[in-house]
PDB file of C-alpha atoms and ligand atoms in Angstrom:
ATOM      1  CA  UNK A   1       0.000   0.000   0.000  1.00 44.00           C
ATOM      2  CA  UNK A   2       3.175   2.479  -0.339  1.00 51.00           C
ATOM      3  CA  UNK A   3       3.177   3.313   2.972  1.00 54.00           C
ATOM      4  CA  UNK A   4       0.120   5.357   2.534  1.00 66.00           C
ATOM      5  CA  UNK A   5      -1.192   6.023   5.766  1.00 69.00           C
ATOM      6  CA  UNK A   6      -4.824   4.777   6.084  1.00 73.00           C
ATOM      7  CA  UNK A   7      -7.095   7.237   8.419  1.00 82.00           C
ATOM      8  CA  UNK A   8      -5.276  10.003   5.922  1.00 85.00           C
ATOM      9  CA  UNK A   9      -6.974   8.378   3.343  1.00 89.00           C
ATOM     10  CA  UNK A  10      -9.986   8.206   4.704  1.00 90.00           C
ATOM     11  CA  UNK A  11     -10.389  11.643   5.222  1.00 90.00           C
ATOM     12  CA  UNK A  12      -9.456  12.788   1.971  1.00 94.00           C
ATOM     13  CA  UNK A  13     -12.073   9.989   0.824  1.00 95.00           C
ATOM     14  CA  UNK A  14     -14.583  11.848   2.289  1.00 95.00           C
ATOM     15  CA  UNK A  15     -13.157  15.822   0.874  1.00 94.00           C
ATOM     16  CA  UNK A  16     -13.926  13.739  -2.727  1.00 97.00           C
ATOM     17  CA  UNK A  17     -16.549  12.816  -1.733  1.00 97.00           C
ATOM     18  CA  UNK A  18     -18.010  16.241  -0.581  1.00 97.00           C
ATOM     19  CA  UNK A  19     -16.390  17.718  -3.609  1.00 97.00           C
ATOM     20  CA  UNK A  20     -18.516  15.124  -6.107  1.00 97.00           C
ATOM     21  CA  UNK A  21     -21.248  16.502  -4.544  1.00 98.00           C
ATOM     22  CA  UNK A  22     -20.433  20.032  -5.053  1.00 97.00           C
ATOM     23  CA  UNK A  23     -19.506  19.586  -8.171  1.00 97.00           C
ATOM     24  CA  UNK A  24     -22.880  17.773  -9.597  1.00 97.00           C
ATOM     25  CA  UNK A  25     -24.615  20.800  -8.188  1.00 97.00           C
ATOM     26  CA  UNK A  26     -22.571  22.857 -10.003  1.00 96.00           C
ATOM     27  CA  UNK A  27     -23.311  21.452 -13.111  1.00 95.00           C
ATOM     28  CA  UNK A  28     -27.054  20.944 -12.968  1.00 95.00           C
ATOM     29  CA  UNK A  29     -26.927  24.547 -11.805  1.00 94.00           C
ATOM     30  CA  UNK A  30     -24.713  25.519 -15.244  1.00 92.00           C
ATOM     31  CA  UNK A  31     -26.756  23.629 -17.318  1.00 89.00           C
ATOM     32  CA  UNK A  32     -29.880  25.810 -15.818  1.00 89.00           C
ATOM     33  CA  UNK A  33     -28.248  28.537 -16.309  1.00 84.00           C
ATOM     34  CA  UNK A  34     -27.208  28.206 -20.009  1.00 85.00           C
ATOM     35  CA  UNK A  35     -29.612  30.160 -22.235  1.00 80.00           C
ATOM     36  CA  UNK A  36     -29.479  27.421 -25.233  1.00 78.00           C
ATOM     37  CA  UNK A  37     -31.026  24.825 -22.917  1.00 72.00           C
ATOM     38  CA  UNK A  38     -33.987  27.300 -22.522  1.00 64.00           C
ATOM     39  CA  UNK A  39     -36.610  27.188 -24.850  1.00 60.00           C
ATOM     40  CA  UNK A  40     -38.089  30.678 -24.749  1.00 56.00           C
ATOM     41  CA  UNK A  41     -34.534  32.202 -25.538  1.00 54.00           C
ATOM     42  CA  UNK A  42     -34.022  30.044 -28.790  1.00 50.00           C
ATOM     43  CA  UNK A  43     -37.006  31.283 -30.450  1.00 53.00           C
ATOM     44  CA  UNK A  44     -35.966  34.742 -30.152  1.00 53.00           C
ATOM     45  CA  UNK A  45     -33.537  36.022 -33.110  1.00 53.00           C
ATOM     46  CA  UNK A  46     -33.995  40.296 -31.988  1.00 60.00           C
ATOM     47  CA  UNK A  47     -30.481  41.712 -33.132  1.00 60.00           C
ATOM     48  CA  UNK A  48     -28.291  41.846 -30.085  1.00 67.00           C
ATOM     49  CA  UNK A  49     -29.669  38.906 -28.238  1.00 72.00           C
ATOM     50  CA  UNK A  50     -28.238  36.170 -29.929  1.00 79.00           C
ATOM     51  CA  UNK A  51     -24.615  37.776 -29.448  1.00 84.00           C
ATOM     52  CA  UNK A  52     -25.411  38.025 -25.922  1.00 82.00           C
ATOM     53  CA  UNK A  53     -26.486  34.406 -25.382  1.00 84.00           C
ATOM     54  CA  UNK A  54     -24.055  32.934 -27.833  1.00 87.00           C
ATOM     55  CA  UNK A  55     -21.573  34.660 -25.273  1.00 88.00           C
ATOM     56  CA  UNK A  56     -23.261  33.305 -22.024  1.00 88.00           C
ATOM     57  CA  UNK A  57     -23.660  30.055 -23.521  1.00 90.00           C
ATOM     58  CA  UNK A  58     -19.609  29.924 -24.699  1.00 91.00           C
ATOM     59  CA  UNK A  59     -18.785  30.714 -21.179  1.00 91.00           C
ATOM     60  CA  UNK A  60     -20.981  27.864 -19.638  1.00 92.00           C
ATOM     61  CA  UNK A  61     -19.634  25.396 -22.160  1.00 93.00           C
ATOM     62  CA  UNK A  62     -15.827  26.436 -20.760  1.00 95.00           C
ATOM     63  CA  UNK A  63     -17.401  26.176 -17.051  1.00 94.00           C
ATOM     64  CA  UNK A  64     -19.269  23.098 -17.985  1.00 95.00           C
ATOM     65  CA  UNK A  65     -16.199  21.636 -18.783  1.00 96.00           C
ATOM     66  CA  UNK A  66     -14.219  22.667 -16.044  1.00 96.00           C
ATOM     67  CA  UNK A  67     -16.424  21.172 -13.681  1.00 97.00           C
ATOM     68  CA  UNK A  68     -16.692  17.919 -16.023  1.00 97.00           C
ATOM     69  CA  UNK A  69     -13.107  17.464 -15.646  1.00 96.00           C
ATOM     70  CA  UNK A  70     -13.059  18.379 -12.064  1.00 96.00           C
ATOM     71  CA  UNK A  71     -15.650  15.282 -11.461  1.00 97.00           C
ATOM     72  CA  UNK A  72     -13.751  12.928 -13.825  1.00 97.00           C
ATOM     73  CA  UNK A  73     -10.514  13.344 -11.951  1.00 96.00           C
ATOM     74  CA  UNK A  74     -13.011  13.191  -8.351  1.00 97.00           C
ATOM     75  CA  UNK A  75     -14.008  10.271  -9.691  1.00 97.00           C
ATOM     76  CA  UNK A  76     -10.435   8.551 -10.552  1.00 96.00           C
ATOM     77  CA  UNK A  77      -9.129   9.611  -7.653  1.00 96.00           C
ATOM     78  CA  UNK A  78     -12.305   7.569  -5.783  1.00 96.00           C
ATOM     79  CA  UNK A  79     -11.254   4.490  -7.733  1.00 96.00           C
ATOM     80  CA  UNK A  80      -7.754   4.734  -7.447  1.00 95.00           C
ATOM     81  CA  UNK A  81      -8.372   4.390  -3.150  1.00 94.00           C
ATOM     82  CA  UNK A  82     -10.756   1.663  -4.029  1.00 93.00           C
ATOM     83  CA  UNK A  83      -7.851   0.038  -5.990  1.00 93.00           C
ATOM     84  CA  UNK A  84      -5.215   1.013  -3.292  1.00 90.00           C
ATOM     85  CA  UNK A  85      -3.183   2.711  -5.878  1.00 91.00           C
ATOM     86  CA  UNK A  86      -3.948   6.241  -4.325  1.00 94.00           C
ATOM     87  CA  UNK A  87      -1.326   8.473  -4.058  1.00 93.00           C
ATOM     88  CA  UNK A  88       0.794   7.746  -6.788  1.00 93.00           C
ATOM     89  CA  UNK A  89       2.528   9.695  -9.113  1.00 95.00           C
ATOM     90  CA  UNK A  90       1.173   8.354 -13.006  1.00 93.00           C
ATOM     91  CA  UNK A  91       4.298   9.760 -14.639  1.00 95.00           C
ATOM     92  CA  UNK A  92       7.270   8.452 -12.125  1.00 96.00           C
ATOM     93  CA  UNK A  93       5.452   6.296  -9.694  1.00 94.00           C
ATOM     94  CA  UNK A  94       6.567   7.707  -6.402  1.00 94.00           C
ATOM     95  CA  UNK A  95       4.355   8.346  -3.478  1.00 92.00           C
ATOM     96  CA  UNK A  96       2.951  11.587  -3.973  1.00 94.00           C
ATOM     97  CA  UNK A  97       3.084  14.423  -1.027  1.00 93.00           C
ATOM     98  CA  UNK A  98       0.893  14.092   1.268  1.00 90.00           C
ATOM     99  CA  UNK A  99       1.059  17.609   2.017  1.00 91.00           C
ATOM    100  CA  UNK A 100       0.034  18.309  -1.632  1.00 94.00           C
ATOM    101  CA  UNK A 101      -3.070  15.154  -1.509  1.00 93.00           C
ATOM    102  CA  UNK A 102      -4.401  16.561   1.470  1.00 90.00           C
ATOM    103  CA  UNK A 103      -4.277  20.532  -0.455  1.00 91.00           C
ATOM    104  CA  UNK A 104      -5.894  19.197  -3.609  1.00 93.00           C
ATOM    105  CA  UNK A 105      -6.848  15.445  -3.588  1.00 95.00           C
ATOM    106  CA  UNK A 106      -7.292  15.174  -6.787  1.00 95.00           C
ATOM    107  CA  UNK A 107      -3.346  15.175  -7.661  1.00 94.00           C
ATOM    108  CA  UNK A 108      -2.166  12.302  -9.725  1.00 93.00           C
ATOM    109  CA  UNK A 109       1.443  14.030 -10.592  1.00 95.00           C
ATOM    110  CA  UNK A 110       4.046  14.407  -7.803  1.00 96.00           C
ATOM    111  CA  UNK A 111       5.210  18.155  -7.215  1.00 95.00           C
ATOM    112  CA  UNK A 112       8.390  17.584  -9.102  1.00 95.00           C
ATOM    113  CA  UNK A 113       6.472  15.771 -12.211  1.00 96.00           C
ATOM    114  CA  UNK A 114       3.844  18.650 -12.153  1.00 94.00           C
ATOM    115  CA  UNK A 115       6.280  21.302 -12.250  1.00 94.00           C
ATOM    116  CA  UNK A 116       7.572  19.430 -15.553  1.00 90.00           C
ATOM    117  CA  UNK A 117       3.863  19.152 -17.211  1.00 78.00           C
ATOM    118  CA  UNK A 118       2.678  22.698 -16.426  1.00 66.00           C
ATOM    119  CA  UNK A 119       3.483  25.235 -19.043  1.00 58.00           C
TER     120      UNK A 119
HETATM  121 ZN1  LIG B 201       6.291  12.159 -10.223  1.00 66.53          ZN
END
């Protein structure tokens, strides 16, 4: 199990968990929000309007997928404690900080590797 320390990972079981949560809420919220999904709005075509909600909707598509990819990596990281292989870094296999797990759970680089990746 790497060494990984069990009641740690337990508790950042349950920050994923809380965070899943969040993060559906999010989304159904989004999805509300955007002005495509509303069916009054598309019948409209007044000059000006569709500018405005082709903007709103661009910017709930980017937030959309934000919080998509937020709940995929959630969700990884969920499977990965299942599996026991949480905590590890994908690109060089060490044990990642557990300073930096218990910060943002959802790491799957090590500081060092992360550094490398991030442009
Ligand atoms: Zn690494």
């Amino acid at each position: 199990m790497l060494g990984f320390p069990g009641k740690k990972v337990d508790s950042i079981k349950r920050v994923l968990l809380r965070q899943q949560a969040q993060v559906e809420k999010n989304l159904k919220e989004v999805e509300e929000d955007d002005p495509v999904n509303d069916g009054s709005l598309a019948e409209t075509s007044e000059p000006g309007t569709d500018s405005y909600i082709a903007d709103t909707h661009t910017k709930t598509v980017i937030l959309e997928k934000q919080l998509k990819d937020t709940k995929t990596s959630i969700i990884v990281a969920l499977s990965k404690i299942k599996s026991g292989s949480y905590g590890k870094c994908e690109k060089c296999g060490k044990q990642i900080e557990l300073g930096r797990l218990l910060a943002m759970p959802t790491a799957s680089l090590c500081l060092s590797c992360s550094k490398k990746v991030s442009k």
